[in-house]
Amino acid sequence: MSEARPSIAPAHACIVAGTHSGCGKTTITLGLMAALSRRGHVVQPYKAGPDFIDPGHHTAATGRPSINLDGWMCGPQGVRVAFARGLHASGARPWPHDLFSRPSDGNAPPASHTTWEHIWTALGHPPGNPAPLLRHEGGTVMVATHAAPACGVPSLANPPSAHGHTVPDIAIIEGVMGLHDGASATTCTGSTAELALLLDLPVVLVIRARGMARSAAAMAMGYAALEPGLRIAGVICNEVGGPGHREMLRDALAHHCPAMPLLGMVPRDASLGTPSRHLGLALAGERDETTFLAGLADTIEQHVDIDALLKAITPVAPVRMDSAIPQACPPVAAPAAPSHMMSGDPLRHVSGTPHLAAPGTTITDVAETPDAAGPSETSATAAPAPAAGPPVIAVVSRVPVAVARDEAFSFLYAENLALLFAAGMDVRFFSPLADTSLPEGVRGVLLPGGYPELHAKRLAANHAMRTALRDFAATGQPVHGECGGYMYLMDMLETSEGSFPMSGCLPLRCRMDARLRALGYREATLLDDAAFGSAGTTLRGHEYHYSHLVDAPAAHTGLTPLWQVRDRRGRDMGTEGWCCRAITGSYIHLHLASNLSAAHAFVAACA
């Protein structure tokens, strides 16, 4: 009989939400993360929605990869699993910080660990920053000392868990848009409020109080009352003026909202803002992040009662990673899907054949019995028990895959890396900007999104790498690029500064525009067999870009459309992306938790 796995120690958790976009919730979130980390807490960051940029800043502030929690792409059970995995630093359900293993002696790690060189950088730290290392002692992965603190403050002194890892004691989720903004004008679907209800977490509400006094109380009351069951743990007012303004806000909130304590009043300070560009905030590493975060932590310590905040937020109930996580609310609304695609529950699709997990089973149970019967998919009342995590695969030898990672390519979902690792992938990071060849012996290439247009001249000047990628693609091994990576696979990238040759793996040209070309969630179904699965395999993701294809490919190029695409409401959007042999490219940022078979299919295609 196998030994029972330990429970996760309770952690305090909350969601930092704003009244609207631009109210300062990212600034407040980063400040809280940095201040709590400096106090010695182990803070696990999360981001609601599909955004890549905020998580990079979270990682710079906490030293831990930030996990995206997205109900539409991953389903409610996928959100719970990702949230629980972030609080679970070690055990049978590995999540990336179990994989940050680089032996101090430089020798290859044990077979149970992948060679994830510089993975900390890959999940948010700017290249060149010291990464916390793990060392192997007697088969156990132990935490080594930080070479340098994440944000210019004393290194964390948290004791390692029983498995040698530091376990988070605080989880902070940054919301998206306003607290109640989502996919619907009449329900909480797709909103930060829905996420709070799904995870049963309290909300810290950020109000941009500039130009208001008593009205701040009215806003707090309205935001708390709109959605039944929502818990507002407290309010932080941002962009507060002088002593008179502070007194008015304090009195108004104390009188009208006694159940929602005023946790802090952050003054107006232009230096606290985060710069932005066409895809959102600037990336971590594009400024002096150490100085910025240290200053932000100072501001939060001075103007927010962190002790009161910690008392106001509640501990997360202990979660056993080998047990099913209970369903808390109905799945988010999703368009009708083909029979091979789940509806609201991506984690039950763990192999090429869809099936439901019977109540009380785990994902491992299902993976080992693919024909197990569960509740009918047409049942209106029976809800499948969510799984505890991706299947645990007995990996005999890992499949090395090159993953682009540098200033031009940095948009990676942490959960995707965890799922690919669970499927047997050995990640070998490389830089299309700086390296002259692919890592030796790789069997596939992944090119994530990013900002190739900002580095087009350097990418074009690296003839050796462009040739190396093109030569590898000619071998017939899988090569996939999404969004920015897709652009790098093309012949040419046109910007306002001129035309720049890319790798030439796909006979396409793209051009940067001043206006947004596409934005929204996507459900994509493979039109033919490809690395991510057989024809008919469906995944979900997000599309957000300013470039467009200059011309449709000519018939003689041999390109075929990759995806048949629908938006989140189920409306047909035609085809998207292109395929040439084993080379695939698309503007869609896939989330592999939307269909767990995709990670296994990709690794199998590379093997």
Coordinates of C-alpha atoms in Angstrom, one line a residue:
M1 CA 0.0 0.0 0.0
S2 CA 1.5 3.3 -1.0
E3 CA 2.3 5.9 1.6
A4 CA -0.3 8.7 2.0
R5 CA 0.9 12.0 0.5
P6 CA 1.1 14.9 2.8
S7 CA -1.5 17.6 2.8
I8 CA -0.6 21.2 1.8
A9 CA -0.2 23.4 4.9
P10 CA -2.9 26.1 5.0
A11 CA -1.9 29.4 3.3
H12 CA -3.7 32.7 3.5
A13 CA -5.0 33.8 0.1
C14 CA -6.9 36.7 -1.4
I15 CA -7.7 38.3 -4.8
V16 CA -6.6 41.9 -5.4
A17 CA -9.3 43.3 -7.7
G18 CA -10.0 46.8 -9.0
T19 CA -13.1 48.9 -9.7
H20 CA -12.0 49.2 -13.3
S21 CA -8.9 48.9 -15.5
G22 CA -6.4 51.6 -14.8
C23 CA -7.3 52.0 -11.1
G24 CA -3.8 50.8 -10.0
K25 CA -4.5 47.2 -9.0
T26 CA -1.3 45.9 -10.7
T27 CA 0.8 48.5 -8.8
I28 CA -0.9 47.6 -5.5
T29 CA -0.6 43.9 -6.2
L30 CA 3.1 44.1 -7.0
G31 CA 3.7 46.3 -3.9
L32 CA 2.0 43.8 -1.6
M33 CA 3.9 40.9 -3.2
A34 CA 7.2 42.6 -2.8
A35 CA 6.5 43.8 0.8
L36 CA 5.3 40.4 2.0
S37 CA 8.3 38.7 0.3
R38 CA 10.7 41.1 2.0
R39 CA 9.1 40.3 5.4
G40 CA 10.1 36.7 4.8
H41 CA 6.8 35.3 3.5
V42 CA 6.8 32.8 0.6
V43 CA 4.2 34.4 -1.7
Q44 CA 2.7 32.4 -4.6
P45 CA 1.5 34.8 -7.3
Y46 CA -1.4 34.2 -9.7
K47 CA -3.0 36.2 -12.5
A48 CA -6.7 36.0 -13.5
G49 CA -7.1 35.7 -17.3
P50 CA -4.7 35.1 -20.2
D51 CA -2.2 37.9 -19.7
F52 CA 1.5 37.1 -20.0
I53 CA 3.1 40.4 -18.9
D54 CA 1.7 40.9 -15.3
P55 CA 2.9 37.4 -14.3
G56 CA 6.5 38.4 -15.3
H57 CA 6.3 41.3 -12.9
H58 CA 4.8 39.0 -10.2
T59 CA 7.8 36.6 -10.5
A60 CA 10.3 39.5 -10.2
A61 CA 8.5 40.5 -7.0
T62 CA 8.2 37.1 -5.4
G63 CA 10.8 34.8 -6.9
R64 CA 8.1 32.3 -7.9
P65 CA 6.5 31.7 -11.3
S66 CA 3.0 33.3 -11.5
I67 CA 0.2 31.0 -12.7
N68 CA -2.6 32.1 -14.9
L69 CA -6.1 31.2 -13.7
D70 CA -8.5 31.3 -16.6
G71 CA -11.9 29.6 -16.4
W72 CA -12.7 29.7 -20.0
M73 CA -9.5 28.3 -21.3
C74 CA -9.0 25.7 -18.5
G75 CA -12.5 25.2 -17.1
P76 CA -13.4 25.6 -13.4
Q77 CA -11.6 22.4 -12.4
G78 CA -8.5 23.4 -14.3
V79 CA -8.5 26.6 -12.3
R80 CA -8.8 24.8 -9.0
V81 CA -6.0 22.4 -10.0
A82 CA -3.7 25.2 -11.1
F83 CA -4.4 27.1 -7.9
A84 CA -3.7 24.0 -5.7
R85 CA -0.6 23.2 -7.6
G86 CA 0.8 26.6 -6.9
L87 CA 0.4 26.0 -3.2
H88 CA 2.0 22.5 -3.5
A89 CA 5.8 22.9 -3.7
S90 CA 6.6 19.3 -3.9
G91 CA 5.0 15.9 -4.2
A92 CA 3.6 13.5 -6.9
R93 CA 2.0 16.3 -8.8
P94 CA 5.0 18.4 -9.9
W95 CA 4.6 22.0 -10.8
P96 CA 7.5 24.1 -12.3
H97 CA 9.3 25.1 -9.2
D98 CA 9.8 21.4 -8.5
L99 CA 11.7 21.5 -11.8
F100 CA 14.0 24.4 -11.2
S101 CA 16.8 21.9 -10.7
R102 CA 20.3 22.5 -11.8
P103 CA 23.0 20.6 -9.9
S104 CA 25.7 22.8 -8.3
D105 CA 28.4 20.6 -9.7
G106 CA 27.2 21.0 -13.3
N107 CA 26.6 17.3 -13.8
A108 CA 23.4 16.0 -15.4
P109 CA 20.5 15.7 -12.9
P110 CA 18.9 12.4 -12.0
A111 CA 16.6 10.9 -14.6
S112 CA 13.5 12.0 -12.6
H113 CA 14.4 15.6 -13.3
T114 CA 14.5 17.5 -16.5
T115 CA 17.4 19.8 -17.4
W116 CA 15.7 23.1 -17.0
E117 CA 18.6 25.5 -17.4
H118 CA 17.6 29.1 -16.6
I119 CA 14.0 28.2 -16.1
W120 CA 13.6 30.9 -13.5
T121 CA 14.4 33.4 -16.2
A122 CA 12.0 31.7 -18.6
L123 CA 9.1 32.3 -16.2
G124 CA 9.7 35.9 -15.5
H125 CA 13.1 37.0 -14.4
P126 CA 15.0 39.2 -16.8
P127 CA 17.8 37.3 -18.5
G128 CA 21.0 37.6 -16.5
N129 CA 19.4 37.9 -13.1
P130 CA 20.7 35.3 -10.6
A131 CA 18.4 32.4 -10.3
P132 CA 17.7 30.4 -7.1
L133 CA 19.2 27.0 -7.5
L134 CA 18.4 23.6 -6.2
R135 CA 20.9 21.0 -5.4
H136 CA 20.6 17.2 -5.2
E137 CA 21.5 15.5 -2.0
G138 CA 21.0 11.8 -1.7
G139 CA 18.3 11.8 -4.3
T140 CA 16.4 14.7 -2.6
V141 CA 16.2 18.1 -4.2
M142 CA 17.2 20.7 -1.6
V143 CA 16.9 24.5 -1.7
A144 CA 20.2 26.2 -2.2
T145 CA 20.8 29.8 -1.1
H146 CA 19.7 32.6 -3.4
A147 CA 22.6 34.1 -5.3
A148 CA 20.8 37.4 -5.0
P149 CA 17.4 38.5 -3.7
A150 CA 14.6 38.9 -6.2
C151 CA 13.9 42.5 -5.6
G152 CA 16.9 44.0 -3.7
V153 CA 15.8 42.9 -0.3
P154 CA 17.1 40.3 2.1
S155 CA 16.9 36.7 1.0
L156 CA 13.9 34.7 2.2
A157 CA 14.7 32.6 5.2
N158 CA 11.6 30.3 5.1
P159 CA 12.4 26.8 6.2
P160 CA 12.1 24.2 3.4
S161 CA 9.2 21.8 3.4
A162 CA 9.6 18.2 4.3
H163 CA 10.5 17.5 0.7
G164 CA 13.2 20.2 0.6
H165 CA 11.1 23.0 -0.9
T166 CA 9.7 26.2 0.6
V167 CA 6.0 26.1 0.7
P168 CA 4.0 29.2 0.1
D169 CA 2.2 30.7 3.1
I170 CA 0.5 33.5 1.2
A171 CA -1.2 33.4 -2.2
I172 CA -2.1 36.6 -4.0
I173 CA -4.2 36.6 -7.2
E174 CA -4.3 39.7 -9.3
G175 CA -7.7 40.2 -10.9
V176 CA -8.5 41.3 -14.5
M177 CA -10.3 44.5 -15.5
G178 CA -12.9 45.6 -13.0
L179 CA -14.1 43.2 -10.3
H180 CA -17.4 42.4 -12.1
D181 CA -16.3 42.8 -15.7
G182 CA -16.3 39.6 -17.8
A183 CA -18.0 37.9 -20.7
S184 CA -21.5 38.9 -19.7
A185 CA -23.3 42.1 -18.9
T186 CA -25.8 40.3 -16.6
T187 CA -23.8 37.5 -14.9
C188 CA -20.4 37.1 -13.3
T189 CA -19.2 34.8 -16.1
G190 CA -15.5 35.3 -16.9
S191 CA -15.0 38.0 -14.2
T192 CA -12.7 38.3 -11.2
A193 CA -15.8 38.0 -9.1
E194 CA -16.5 34.6 -10.6
L195 CA -13.0 33.5 -9.8
A196 CA -13.4 34.6 -6.1
L197 CA -16.6 32.6 -5.9
L198 CA -15.0 29.6 -7.6
L199 CA -12.1 29.5 -5.2
D200 CA -14.1 30.9 -2.2
L201 CA -11.5 33.6 -1.6
P202 CA -11.9 37.1 -0.2
V203 CA -11.3 40.2 -2.3
V204 CA -9.2 43.2 -1.5
L205 CA -10.8 46.0 -3.6
V206 CA -8.6 48.7 -5.0
I207 CA -10.5 52.1 -5.6
R208 CA -8.9 54.9 -7.5
A209 CA -10.0 57.6 -5.1
R210 CA -8.7 60.6 -6.9
G211 CA -11.4 63.2 -7.1
M212 CA -13.8 61.5 -4.7
A213 CA -14.5 61.2 -1.0
R214 CA -17.9 59.9 0.2
S215 CA -18.4 58.4 -3.3
A216 CA -15.7 55.9 -2.4
A217 CA -18.0 54.4 0.2
A218 CA -20.8 54.2 -2.4
M219 CA -18.5 52.4 -4.8
A220 CA -17.4 49.9 -2.1
M221 CA -21.0 49.2 -1.1
G222 CA -22.1 48.7 -4.7
Y223 CA -19.2 46.4 -5.6
A224 CA -19.8 44.3 -2.5
A225 CA -23.6 44.0 -3.1
L226 CA -23.8 43.2 -6.8
E227 CA -22.8 39.5 -6.6
P228 CA -24.3 37.5 -3.7
G229 CA -21.8 35.5 -1.7
L230 CA -18.8 37.7 -2.7
R231 CA -16.6 38.6 0.3
I232 CA -14.8 42.0 0.3
A233 CA -12.1 41.7 2.9
G234 CA -11.1 45.3 2.8
V235 CA -10.5 48.3 0.6
I236 CA -7.3 50.0 -0.5
C237 CA -7.7 53.5 -1.9
N238 CA -5.2 54.5 -4.5
E239 CA -4.0 58.0 -5.7
V240 CA -5.0 59.7 -2.5
G241 CA -4.3 63.4 -1.9
G242 CA -3.4 65.2 1.3
P243 CA -4.4 64.9 4.9
G244 CA -7.9 66.3 4.3
H245 CA -8.6 63.8 1.5
R246 CA -7.4 61.0 3.7
E247 CA -9.6 62.0 6.6
M248 CA -12.7 62.2 4.4
L249 CA -12.1 58.8 2.9
R250 CA -11.4 57.2 6.2
D251 CA -14.6 58.7 7.8
A252 CA -16.8 57.8 4.8
L253 CA -15.7 54.2 4.6
A254 CA -15.8 53.7 8.4
H255 CA -19.4 55.1 8.6
H256 CA -20.9 53.4 5.6
C257 CA -18.8 50.2 5.2
P258 CA -17.9 49.1 8.7
A259 CA -17.6 45.5 7.5
M260 CA -15.1 46.4 4.8
P261 CA -12.0 47.8 6.7
L262 CA -9.9 50.5 5.0
L263 CA -6.6 48.7 4.7
G264 CA -4.6 51.5 3.2
M265 CA -4.4 54.8 1.3
V266 CA -1.7 55.0 -1.3
P267 CA -0.7 58.5 -2.3
R268 CA -0.5 59.9 -5.8
D269 CA 3.0 59.1 -7.2
A270 CA 3.7 59.0 -10.9
S271 CA 6.9 57.0 -10.2
L272 CA 4.8 54.0 -9.0
G273 CA 3.2 53.4 -12.3
T274 CA 4.2 50.7 -14.8
P275 CA 4.9 51.8 -18.4
S276 CA 2.9 50.2 -21.2
R277 CA 3.1 49.4 -24.9
H278 CA 0.8 48.0 -27.5
L279 CA 0.3 44.6 -25.9
G280 CA 0.0 45.9 -22.4
L281 CA 2.4 46.7 -19.6
A282 CA 6.2 46.7 -20.4
L283 CA 7.9 43.5 -19.6
A284 CA 9.8 42.8 -16.4
G285 CA 13.5 43.5 -17.0
E286 CA 12.9 46.5 -19.2
R287 CA 13.6 48.8 -16.3
D288 CA 15.5 48.7 -13.1
E289 CA 13.1 46.2 -11.5
T290 CA 15.1 45.8 -8.3
T291 CA 14.9 49.5 -7.5
F292 CA 11.3 49.8 -8.6
L293 CA 10.1 46.9 -6.5
A294 CA 12.1 47.9 -3.5
G295 CA 10.6 51.4 -3.6
L296 CA 7.1 50.0 -4.2
A297 CA 7.5 47.7 -1.2
D298 CA 8.5 50.7 0.9
T299 CA 5.4 52.6 -0.2
I300 CA 3.1 49.7 0.6
E301 CA 4.7 49.2 4.0
Q302 CA 4.2 52.9 4.8
H303 CA 0.6 53.3 3.5
V304 CA -1.0 49.9 3.8
D305 CA -1.7 48.1 7.1
I306 CA -0.3 44.7 6.0
D307 CA -0.9 43.1 9.4
A308 CA -4.6 44.1 9.2
L309 CA -4.7 42.7 5.7
L310 CA -3.3 39.4 6.8
K311 CA -6.0 39.2 9.5
A312 CA -8.7 40.1 7.1
I313 CA -8.0 37.3 4.6
T314 CA -8.7 33.7 5.4
P315 CA -6.6 30.6 5.3
V316 CA -7.1 28.3 2.3
A317 CA -8.5 24.9 3.4
P318 CA -5.9 22.2 3.2
V319 CA -5.9 20.4 -0.2
R320 CA -4.7 16.9 -0.8
M321 CA -3.2 16.7 -4.3
D322 CA -4.1 13.1 -4.6
S323 CA -7.8 13.7 -4.0
A324 CA -10.5 15.2 -6.1
I325 CA -11.1 18.9 -5.6
P326 CA -14.8 19.6 -5.0
Q327 CA -16.8 21.4 -7.6
A328 CA -17.8 24.8 -6.2
C329 CA -19.9 26.5 -8.9
P330 CA -21.2 25.8 -12.4
P331 CA -18.8 25.8 -15.3
V332 CA -18.4 29.0 -17.2
A333 CA -20.6 29.4 -20.2
A334 CA -19.0 27.9 -23.3
P335 CA -20.1 27.6 -26.9
A336 CA -21.3 24.2 -28.2
A337 CA -18.3 22.0 -28.9
P338 CA -17.8 18.9 -31.0
S339 CA -18.1 15.6 -29.2
H340 CA -14.4 15.2 -28.9
M341 CA -14.1 18.5 -26.9
M342 CA -15.1 18.9 -23.3
S343 CA -17.7 21.4 -22.2
G344 CA -16.5 23.4 -19.2
D345 CA -14.2 20.6 -18.0
P346 CA -10.9 20.3 -19.8
L347 CA -9.3 18.1 -17.3
R348 CA -11.5 15.1 -18.1
H349 CA -10.0 14.9 -21.6
V350 CA -6.7 13.2 -20.7
S351 CA -6.2 11.0 -23.8
G352 CA -7.3 10.9 -27.4
T353 CA -10.6 9.5 -26.3
P354 CA -12.7 11.8 -24.2
H355 CA -14.2 10.5 -21.0
L356 CA -15.3 11.7 -17.6
A357 CA -13.7 11.1 -14.2
A358 CA -16.0 9.2 -12.0
P359 CA -16.6 10.8 -8.5
G360 CA -13.8 10.0 -6.1
T361 CA -11.2 9.1 -8.8
T362 CA -8.1 11.1 -9.6
I363 CA -6.6 12.0 -13.0
T364 CA -4.2 9.1 -12.6
D365 CA -7.1 6.6 -12.1
V366 CA -8.7 7.9 -15.3
A367 CA -5.4 7.9 -17.2
E368 CA -4.9 4.2 -16.4
T369 CA -8.5 3.3 -17.4
P370 CA -9.3 5.2 -20.5
D371 CA -12.5 3.3 -21.1
A372 CA -13.8 3.9 -17.6
A373 CA -17.4 5.0 -17.7
G374 CA -18.5 8.2 -15.9
P375 CA -21.6 10.4 -15.8
S376 CA -23.3 11.0 -19.1
E377 CA -22.1 14.1 -21.0
T378 CA -25.7 15.0 -21.6
S379 CA -26.6 14.9 -17.9
A380 CA -27.9 18.2 -16.6
T381 CA -27.3 17.3 -13.0
A382 CA -24.3 15.1 -12.7
A383 CA -21.0 17.0 -12.6
P384 CA -17.7 15.1 -13.1
A385 CA -15.3 15.2 -10.1
P386 CA -12.4 17.4 -11.1
A387 CA -9.0 15.9 -11.3
A388 CA -6.1 16.7 -9.0
G389 CA -3.6 17.3 -11.8
P390 CA -2.0 16.0 -15.0
P391 CA -1.3 12.3 -15.3
V392 CA 1.9 11.2 -13.7
I393 CA 3.9 9.5 -16.4
A394 CA 6.6 7.0 -15.8
V395 CA 9.2 8.6 -18.0
V396 CA 12.0 6.3 -19.1
S397 CA 13.9 8.9 -21.1
R398 CA 12.8 12.5 -21.7
V399 CA 12.4 14.0 -25.1
P400 CA 14.6 17.1 -25.5
V401 CA 12.8 20.1 -27.0
A402 CA 14.2 23.5 -27.7
V403 CA 12.1 26.4 -26.3
A404 CA 12.9 30.0 -27.4
R405 CA 13.4 32.3 -24.5
D406 CA 14.9 35.8 -24.5
E407 CA 13.9 39.4 -24.7
A408 CA 12.0 38.7 -28.0
F409 CA 10.2 35.5 -26.9
S410 CA 8.9 35.4 -23.4
F411 CA 5.2 34.6 -23.4
L412 CA 5.0 31.2 -21.7
Y413 CA 2.2 29.9 -19.5
A414 CA 3.8 28.2 -16.4
E415 CA 1.1 25.6 -16.5
N416 CA 2.0 24.6 -20.1
L417 CA 5.6 23.9 -19.0
A418 CA 4.3 21.8 -16.1
L419 CA 2.1 19.8 -18.4
L420 CA 4.8 19.3 -21.0
F421 CA 7.2 18.2 -18.3
A422 CA 4.6 15.7 -17.0
A423 CA 4.3 14.4 -20.6
G424 CA 8.0 13.7 -20.7
M425 CA 9.6 16.8 -22.3
D426 CA 13.1 17.9 -21.4
V427 CA 13.1 21.7 -22.0
R428 CA 16.2 23.2 -23.5
F429 CA 16.0 26.9 -23.6
F430 CA 17.7 28.9 -26.3
S431 CA 17.9 32.5 -27.5
P432 CA 17.1 33.3 -31.2
L433 CA 18.7 36.7 -30.5
A434 CA 22.0 35.5 -29.0
D435 CA 22.6 31.9 -29.8
T436 CA 24.0 30.7 -33.1
S437 CA 22.6 27.1 -33.0
L438 CA 19.8 25.1 -31.4
P439 CA 20.7 23.1 -28.3
E440 CA 22.4 19.8 -29.3
G441 CA 20.2 16.8 -29.8
V442 CA 16.8 18.4 -29.6
R443 CA 13.8 16.6 -31.2
G444 CA 11.5 19.6 -31.6
V445 CA 11.2 23.3 -31.3
L446 CA 8.7 25.6 -29.6
L447 CA 8.7 29.3 -30.3
P448 CA 6.4 31.2 -27.9
G449 CA 5.0 34.7 -28.3
G450 CA 6.7 37.9 -27.4
Y451 CA 7.9 41.1 -29.1
P452 CA 9.9 40.1 -32.2
E453 CA 9.0 43.4 -33.8
L454 CA 11.0 45.2 -31.2
H455 CA 14.1 43.1 -31.9
A456 CA 13.6 42.5 -35.6
K457 CA 16.9 44.0 -36.6
R458 CA 18.8 41.7 -34.2
L459 CA 16.8 38.7 -35.1
A460 CA 17.5 39.3 -38.8
A461 CA 21.2 39.9 -38.2
N462 CA 21.6 36.5 -36.5
H463 CA 22.0 34.6 -39.8
A464 CA 23.4 31.5 -38.1
M465 CA 20.3 30.9 -35.9
R466 CA 17.9 31.6 -38.8
T467 CA 19.8 29.0 -40.8
A468 CA 19.9 26.5 -38.0
L469 CA 16.2 26.7 -37.4
R470 CA 15.4 26.4 -41.1
D471 CA 17.7 23.4 -41.4
F472 CA 16.1 21.7 -38.4
A473 CA 12.7 22.3 -39.8
A474 CA 13.7 20.6 -43.0
T475 CA 14.4 17.3 -41.0
G476 CA 10.7 16.8 -40.5
Q477 CA 10.7 17.1 -36.7
P478 CA 8.0 19.3 -35.1
V479 CA 8.4 23.0 -35.1
H480 CA 5.6 25.2 -33.7
G481 CA 5.4 29.0 -33.3
E482 CA 2.6 31.0 -31.8
C483 CA 2.1 34.7 -32.3
G484 CA 5.6 36.2 -32.0
G485 CA 7.1 32.8 -32.6
Y486 CA 4.8 32.4 -35.7
M487 CA 6.2 35.7 -37.0
Y488 CA 9.7 34.4 -36.6
L489 CA 8.9 31.3 -38.6
M490 CA 7.9 33.5 -41.6
D491 CA 10.1 34.8 -44.5
M492 CA 9.7 38.5 -43.6
L493 CA 8.6 40.8 -40.8
E494 CA 7.7 44.4 -41.9
T495 CA 7.8 47.2 -39.3
S496 CA 7.8 51.0 -39.4
E497 CA 11.6 50.7 -39.6
G498 CA 11.7 48.4 -42.7
S499 CA 11.5 44.8 -43.8
F500 CA 13.5 42.2 -41.9
P501 CA 14.2 38.6 -42.9
M502 CA 13.1 36.0 -40.4
S503 CA 13.8 32.2 -40.4
G504 CA 12.0 31.4 -43.6
C505 CA 10.5 28.2 -42.3
L506 CA 7.0 29.3 -43.6
P507 CA 6.7 31.2 -46.9
L508 CA 4.7 34.0 -45.3
R509 CA 5.1 37.7 -44.7
C510 CA 3.6 39.8 -41.8
R511 CA 3.3 43.5 -41.2
M512 CA 3.0 45.4 -38.0
D513 CA 0.0 47.8 -37.8
A514 CA -0.8 50.7 -35.6
R515 CA -4.2 49.3 -34.7
L516 CA -5.1 46.1 -32.9
R517 CA -5.8 43.3 -35.5
A518 CA -7.3 40.6 -33.2
L519 CA -8.3 40.2 -29.6
G520 CA -10.2 37.5 -27.8
Y521 CA -10.6 33.9 -26.7
R522 CA -10.4 31.2 -29.3
E523 CA -11.5 27.5 -29.6
A524 CA -9.3 25.9 -32.3
T525 CA -9.8 22.5 -33.9
L526 CA -7.1 20.9 -36.0
L527 CA -8.0 20.4 -39.6
D528 CA -5.4 17.7 -40.2
D529 CA -3.1 15.6 -38.1
A530 CA -0.4 17.7 -36.5
A531 CA 2.0 17.6 -33.5
F532 CA -0.7 18.6 -31.0
G533 CA -3.0 15.8 -32.0
S534 CA -5.0 14.2 -34.7
A535 CA -7.5 16.0 -37.0
G536 CA -10.5 17.1 -34.9
T537 CA -8.4 17.7 -31.7
T538 CA -9.7 20.9 -30.1
L539 CA -7.8 23.3 -27.8
R540 CA -8.6 26.7 -26.4
G541 CA -6.4 29.8 -26.2
H542 CA -6.2 33.5 -26.6
E543 CA -5.4 35.8 -29.6
Y544 CA -4.0 39.3 -29.2
H545 CA -1.8 40.9 -31.9
Y546 CA -1.1 44.0 -34.0
S547 CA 0.5 42.3 -37.0
H548 CA -1.2 40.6 -39.9
L549 CA -0.3 38.4 -42.9
V550 CA 0.4 40.5 -45.9
D551 CA -0.9 38.0 -48.5
A552 CA -2.5 34.6 -48.4
P553 CA 0.1 31.9 -49.3
A554 CA 0.2 30.8 -52.9
A555 CA -1.1 27.3 -53.8
H556 CA 2.3 26.1 -54.8
T557 CA 3.8 26.6 -51.4
G558 CA 2.2 23.5 -50.0
L559 CA 0.8 25.3 -46.9
T560 CA -2.5 24.0 -45.5
P561 CA -4.7 25.8 -42.9
L562 CA -4.0 24.6 -39.4
W563 CA -7.1 25.4 -37.3
Q564 CA -10.8 25.9 -37.7
V565 CA -11.6 28.6 -35.2
R566 CA -14.6 29.8 -33.1
D567 CA -14.7 32.6 -30.7
R568 CA -15.9 32.2 -27.1
R569 CA -19.5 32.6 -28.1
G570 CA -19.2 29.8 -30.6
R571 CA -19.2 32.0 -33.7
D572 CA -17.2 30.6 -36.7
M573 CA -14.2 32.7 -37.4
G574 CA -12.9 30.6 -40.3
T575 CA -9.4 29.1 -40.5
E576 CA -6.3 30.4 -38.8
G577 CA -2.6 29.4 -38.8
W578 CA -0.7 27.4 -41.4
C579 CA 1.0 24.0 -41.6
C580 CA 3.8 22.8 -43.8
R581 CA 4.9 19.2 -43.1
A582 CA 5.7 19.3 -39.4
I583 CA 6.1 23.0 -39.2
T584 CA 3.0 24.8 -37.7
G585 CA 2.4 28.4 -36.9
S586 CA -0.6 30.3 -35.5
Y587 CA -1.4 33.6 -33.8
I588 CA -3.3 31.7 -31.0
H589 CA -1.6 31.3 -27.6
L590 CA -2.7 27.8 -26.7
H591 CA -3.4 26.8 -23.1
L592 CA -2.6 23.1 -22.9
A593 CA -4.8 22.6 -19.9
S594 CA -7.7 22.9 -22.2
N595 CA -7.0 19.5 -23.6
L596 CA -4.4 17.4 -21.7
S597 CA -3.9 15.1 -24.7
A598 CA -2.2 17.9 -26.6
A599 CA 0.9 17.9 -24.4
H600 CA 1.3 14.2 -24.7
A601 CA 0.7 14.3 -28.4
F602 CA 3.4 16.9 -28.9
V603 CA 6.0 15.1 -26.9
A604 CA 5.2 11.8 -28.7
A605 CA 5.5 13.6 -32.1
C606 CA 8.9 14.8 -31.1
A607 CA 10.2 11.5 -29.8

